[in-house]
Short mmCIF file of C-alpha atoms and ligand atoms in Angstrom, two decimals:
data_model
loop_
_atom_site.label_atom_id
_atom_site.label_comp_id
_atom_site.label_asym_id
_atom_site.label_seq_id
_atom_site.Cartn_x
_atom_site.Cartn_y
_atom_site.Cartn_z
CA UNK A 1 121.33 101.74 103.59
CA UNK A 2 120.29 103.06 107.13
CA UNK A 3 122.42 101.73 109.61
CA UNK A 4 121.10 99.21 112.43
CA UNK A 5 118.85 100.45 115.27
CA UNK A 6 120.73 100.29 118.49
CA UNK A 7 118.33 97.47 119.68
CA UNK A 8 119.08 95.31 116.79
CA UNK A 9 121.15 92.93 118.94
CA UNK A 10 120.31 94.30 122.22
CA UNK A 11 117.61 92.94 123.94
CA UNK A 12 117.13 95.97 126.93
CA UNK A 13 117.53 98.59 124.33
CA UNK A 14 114.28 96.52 122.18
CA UNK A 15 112.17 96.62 125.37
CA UNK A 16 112.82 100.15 125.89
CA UNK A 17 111.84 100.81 122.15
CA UNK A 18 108.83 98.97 122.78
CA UNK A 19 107.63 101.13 125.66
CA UNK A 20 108.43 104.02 123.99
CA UNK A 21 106.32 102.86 120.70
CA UNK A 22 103.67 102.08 123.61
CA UNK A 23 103.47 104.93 125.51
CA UNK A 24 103.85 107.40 123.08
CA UNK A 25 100.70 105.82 121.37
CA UNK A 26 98.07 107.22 123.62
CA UNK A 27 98.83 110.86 122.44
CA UNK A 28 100.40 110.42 118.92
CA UNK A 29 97.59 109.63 116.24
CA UNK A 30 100.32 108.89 113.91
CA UNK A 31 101.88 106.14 115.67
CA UNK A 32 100.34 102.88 115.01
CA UNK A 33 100.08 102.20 118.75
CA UNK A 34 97.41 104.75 119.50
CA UNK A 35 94.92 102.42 117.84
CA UNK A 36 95.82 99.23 118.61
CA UNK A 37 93.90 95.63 117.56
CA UNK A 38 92.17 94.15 121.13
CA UNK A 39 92.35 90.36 121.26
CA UNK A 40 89.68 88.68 123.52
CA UNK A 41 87.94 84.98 123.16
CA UNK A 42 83.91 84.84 123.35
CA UNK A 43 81.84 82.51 124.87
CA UNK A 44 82.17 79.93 122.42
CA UNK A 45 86.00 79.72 122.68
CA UNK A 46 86.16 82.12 119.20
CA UNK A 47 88.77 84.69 118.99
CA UNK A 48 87.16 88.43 118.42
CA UNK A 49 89.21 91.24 117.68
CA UNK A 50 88.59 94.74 116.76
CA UNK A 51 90.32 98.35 117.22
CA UNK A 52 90.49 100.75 120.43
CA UNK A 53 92.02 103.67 121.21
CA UNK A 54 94.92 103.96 123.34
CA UNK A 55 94.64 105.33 126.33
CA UNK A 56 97.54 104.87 128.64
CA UNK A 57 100.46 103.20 129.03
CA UNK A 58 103.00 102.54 131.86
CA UNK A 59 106.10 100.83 131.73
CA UNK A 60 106.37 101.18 135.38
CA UNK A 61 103.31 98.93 136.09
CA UNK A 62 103.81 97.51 133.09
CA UNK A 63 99.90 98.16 132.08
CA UNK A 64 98.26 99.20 129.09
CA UNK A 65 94.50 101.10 129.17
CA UNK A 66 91.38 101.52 127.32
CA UNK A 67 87.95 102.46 127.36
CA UNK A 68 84.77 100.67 126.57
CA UNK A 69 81.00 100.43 126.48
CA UNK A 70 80.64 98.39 130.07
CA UNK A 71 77.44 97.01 127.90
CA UNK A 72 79.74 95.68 124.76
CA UNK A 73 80.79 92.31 123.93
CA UNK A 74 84.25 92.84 124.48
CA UNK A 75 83.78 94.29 128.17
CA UNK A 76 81.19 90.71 128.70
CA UNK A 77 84.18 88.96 127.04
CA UNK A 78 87.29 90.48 129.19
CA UNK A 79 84.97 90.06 132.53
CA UNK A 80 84.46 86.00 131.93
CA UNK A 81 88.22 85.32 130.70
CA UNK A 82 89.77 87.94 132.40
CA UNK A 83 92.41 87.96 129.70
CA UNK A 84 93.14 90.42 126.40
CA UNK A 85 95.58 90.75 123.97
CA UNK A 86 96.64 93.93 122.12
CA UNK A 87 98.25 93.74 118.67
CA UNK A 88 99.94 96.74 116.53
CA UNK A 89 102.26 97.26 113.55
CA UNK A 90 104.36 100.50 113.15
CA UNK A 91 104.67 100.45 109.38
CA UNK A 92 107.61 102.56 109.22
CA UNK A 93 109.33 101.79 112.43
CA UNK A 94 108.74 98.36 110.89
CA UNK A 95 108.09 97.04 114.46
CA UNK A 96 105.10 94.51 115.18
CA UNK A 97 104.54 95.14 119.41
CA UNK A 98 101.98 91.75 120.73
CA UNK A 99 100.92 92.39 124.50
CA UNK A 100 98.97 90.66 126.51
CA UNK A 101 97.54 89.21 129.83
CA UNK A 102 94.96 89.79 132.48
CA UNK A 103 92.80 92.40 132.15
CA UNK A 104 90.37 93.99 134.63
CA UNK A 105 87.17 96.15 134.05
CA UNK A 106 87.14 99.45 136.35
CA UNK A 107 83.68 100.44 136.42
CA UNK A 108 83.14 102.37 139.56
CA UNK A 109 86.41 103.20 141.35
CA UNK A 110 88.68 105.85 141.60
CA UNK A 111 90.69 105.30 138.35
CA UNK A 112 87.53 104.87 135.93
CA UNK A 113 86.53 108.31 137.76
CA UNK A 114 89.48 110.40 136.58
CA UNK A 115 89.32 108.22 133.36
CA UNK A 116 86.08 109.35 132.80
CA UNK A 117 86.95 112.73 134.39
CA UNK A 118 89.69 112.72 131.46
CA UNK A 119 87.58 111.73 128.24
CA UNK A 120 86.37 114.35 125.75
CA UNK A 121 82.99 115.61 125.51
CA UNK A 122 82.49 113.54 121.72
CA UNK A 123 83.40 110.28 123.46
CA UNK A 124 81.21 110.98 126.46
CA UNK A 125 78.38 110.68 124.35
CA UNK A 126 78.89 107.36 122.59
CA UNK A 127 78.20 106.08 125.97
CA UNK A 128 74.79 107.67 126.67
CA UNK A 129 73.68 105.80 123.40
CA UNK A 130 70.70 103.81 123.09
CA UNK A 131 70.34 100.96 122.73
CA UNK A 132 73.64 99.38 123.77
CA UNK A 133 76.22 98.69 121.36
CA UNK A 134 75.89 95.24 119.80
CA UNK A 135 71.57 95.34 119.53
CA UNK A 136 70.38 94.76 116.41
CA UNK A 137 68.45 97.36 114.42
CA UNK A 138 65.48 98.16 112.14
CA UNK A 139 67.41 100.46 110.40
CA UNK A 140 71.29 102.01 110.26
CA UNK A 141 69.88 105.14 111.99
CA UNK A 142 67.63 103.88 114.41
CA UNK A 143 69.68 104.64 117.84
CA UNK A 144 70.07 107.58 119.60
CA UNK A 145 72.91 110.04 121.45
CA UNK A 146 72.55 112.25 124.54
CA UNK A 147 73.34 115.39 123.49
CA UNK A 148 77.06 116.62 125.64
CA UNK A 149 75.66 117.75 128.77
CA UNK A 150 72.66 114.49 128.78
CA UNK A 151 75.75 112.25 128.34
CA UNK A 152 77.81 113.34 131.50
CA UNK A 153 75.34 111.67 133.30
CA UNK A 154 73.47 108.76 130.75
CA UNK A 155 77.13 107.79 129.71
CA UNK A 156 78.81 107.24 133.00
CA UNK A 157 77.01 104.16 134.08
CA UNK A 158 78.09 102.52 130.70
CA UNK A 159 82.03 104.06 130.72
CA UNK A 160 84.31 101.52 131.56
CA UNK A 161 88.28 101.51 131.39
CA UNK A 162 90.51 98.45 131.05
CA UNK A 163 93.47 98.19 132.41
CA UNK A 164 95.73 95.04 131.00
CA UNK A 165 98.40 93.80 133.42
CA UNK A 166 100.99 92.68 130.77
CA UNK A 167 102.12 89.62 131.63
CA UNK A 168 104.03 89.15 127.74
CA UNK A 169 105.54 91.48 125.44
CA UNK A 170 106.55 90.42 122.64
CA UNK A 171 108.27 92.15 119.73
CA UNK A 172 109.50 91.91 115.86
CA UNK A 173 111.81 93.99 113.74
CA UNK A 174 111.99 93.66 109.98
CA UNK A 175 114.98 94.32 108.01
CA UNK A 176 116.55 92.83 105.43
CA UNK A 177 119.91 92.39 107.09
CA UNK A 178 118.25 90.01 109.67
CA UNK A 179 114.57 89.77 111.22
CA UNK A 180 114.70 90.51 115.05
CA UNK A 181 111.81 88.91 117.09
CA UNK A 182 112.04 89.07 121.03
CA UNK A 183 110.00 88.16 124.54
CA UNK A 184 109.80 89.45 127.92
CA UNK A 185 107.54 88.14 130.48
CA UNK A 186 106.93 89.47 133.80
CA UNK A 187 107.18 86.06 135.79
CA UNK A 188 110.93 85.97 134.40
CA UNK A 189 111.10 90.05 135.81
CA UNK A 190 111.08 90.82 132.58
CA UNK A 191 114.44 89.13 131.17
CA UNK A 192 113.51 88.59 128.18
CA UNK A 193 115.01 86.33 125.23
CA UNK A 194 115.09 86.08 121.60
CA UNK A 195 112.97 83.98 119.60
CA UNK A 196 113.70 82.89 115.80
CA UNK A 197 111.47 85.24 113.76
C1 FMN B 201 89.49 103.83 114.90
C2 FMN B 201 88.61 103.11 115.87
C3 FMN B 201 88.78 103.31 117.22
C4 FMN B 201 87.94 102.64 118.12
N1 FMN B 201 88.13 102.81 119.46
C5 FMN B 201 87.38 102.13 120.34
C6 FMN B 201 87.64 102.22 121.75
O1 FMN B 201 88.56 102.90 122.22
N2 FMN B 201 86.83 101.49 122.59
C7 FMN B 201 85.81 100.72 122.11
O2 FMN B 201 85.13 100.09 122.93
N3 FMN B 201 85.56 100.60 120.80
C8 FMN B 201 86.32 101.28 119.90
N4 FMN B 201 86.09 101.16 118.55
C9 FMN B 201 84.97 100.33 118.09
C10 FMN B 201 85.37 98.85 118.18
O3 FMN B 201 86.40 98.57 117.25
C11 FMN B 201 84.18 97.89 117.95
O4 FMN B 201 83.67 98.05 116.65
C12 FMN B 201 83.03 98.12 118.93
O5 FMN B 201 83.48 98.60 120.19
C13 FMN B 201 82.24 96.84 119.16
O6 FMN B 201 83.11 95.84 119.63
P1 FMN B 201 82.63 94.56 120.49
O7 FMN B 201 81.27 94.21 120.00
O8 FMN B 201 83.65 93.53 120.21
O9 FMN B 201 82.61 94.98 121.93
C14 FMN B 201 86.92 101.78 117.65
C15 FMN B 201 86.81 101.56 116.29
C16 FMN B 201 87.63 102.21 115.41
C17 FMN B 201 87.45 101.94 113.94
#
């Protein structure tokens, strides 16, 4: 049997594991934090919840960052809660990270500049599309993309990046030998304190 992670019973060494999980997601497809689940509520009071890619994250500010459509749902959703959640599970790490708190659209400022500055070429264009995401449609095919050079231009008024300002980590470890689950919150500067799985 493997022997225990070093953060099984040490609740610094778990929050560092977590922000390593985090921020290697952005550039590791592999790791199941580069595509994390995004929580938000609707209009109604529903939860909604779908996958984005991960774009940054920063244990320093303690933020995590993605990219949307500014005309989507979940950008409409984020901008009347101000609130999101992220969710992922590293199957063979066998760590669940939850994340959450407010979150803040960055439309036309200096960081959605170099964020936009910083996306590919293939994701520039799903922002030039038309119509916006979301409409309904006669038919599957009946939308259209810029082609590269259209998009740096049609896509940027859309291109928004999110920046959540975690305000709760949370964290759970699977194994056999005992289930560790775990909190931090930035109003207790980030103590942190276990919970019972
Ligand atoms: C693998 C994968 C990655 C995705 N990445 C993003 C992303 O980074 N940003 C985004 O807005 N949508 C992304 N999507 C699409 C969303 O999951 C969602 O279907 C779409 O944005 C509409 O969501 P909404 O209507 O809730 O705004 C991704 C979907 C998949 C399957």
């Amino acid at each position: 049997m493997d022997p225990l992670p070093p953060f099984h019973d040490d609740l610094d060494a778990a929050l560092t594991e977590v922000w390593r999980l985090l921020e290697e997601g952005p550039a590791l497809r592999r790791n199941a934090f580069h595509m994390p689940a995004l929580a938000t509520v609707d209009a109604h009071g529903h939860p909604q919840v779908r996958t984005v890619v991960l774009r940054a994250a920063d244990r320093a500010a303690g933020t995590l960052r993605f990219h949307c459509d500014r005309r989507s749902a979940k950008a409409a959703e984020i901008a009347a809660s101000g609130h999101a959640a992220l969710h992922g599970y590293d199957t063979p790490a066998k760590i669940q990270i939850r994340a959450s708190g407010p979150a803040q659209l960055h439309t036309d400022d200096a960081l959605a500049e170099a964020a936009w500055a910083g996306a590919m070429a293939m994701s520039r264009v799903c922002y030039g599309a038309d119509p916006a995401p979301g409409a309904i449609l006669p038919t599957g095919d009946a939308y259209a993309l810029p082609d590269a050079e259209t998009a740096l231009t049609s896509g940027r008024p859309n291109f928004c990046a999110v920046v959540v300002t975690l305000a709760r980590l949370e964290f759970l470890f699977l194994d056999r030998r005992g289930h560790r689950r775990a909190a931090w919150d930035r109003a207790d500067g980030w103590r942190g304190c276990w919970l019972a799985p």
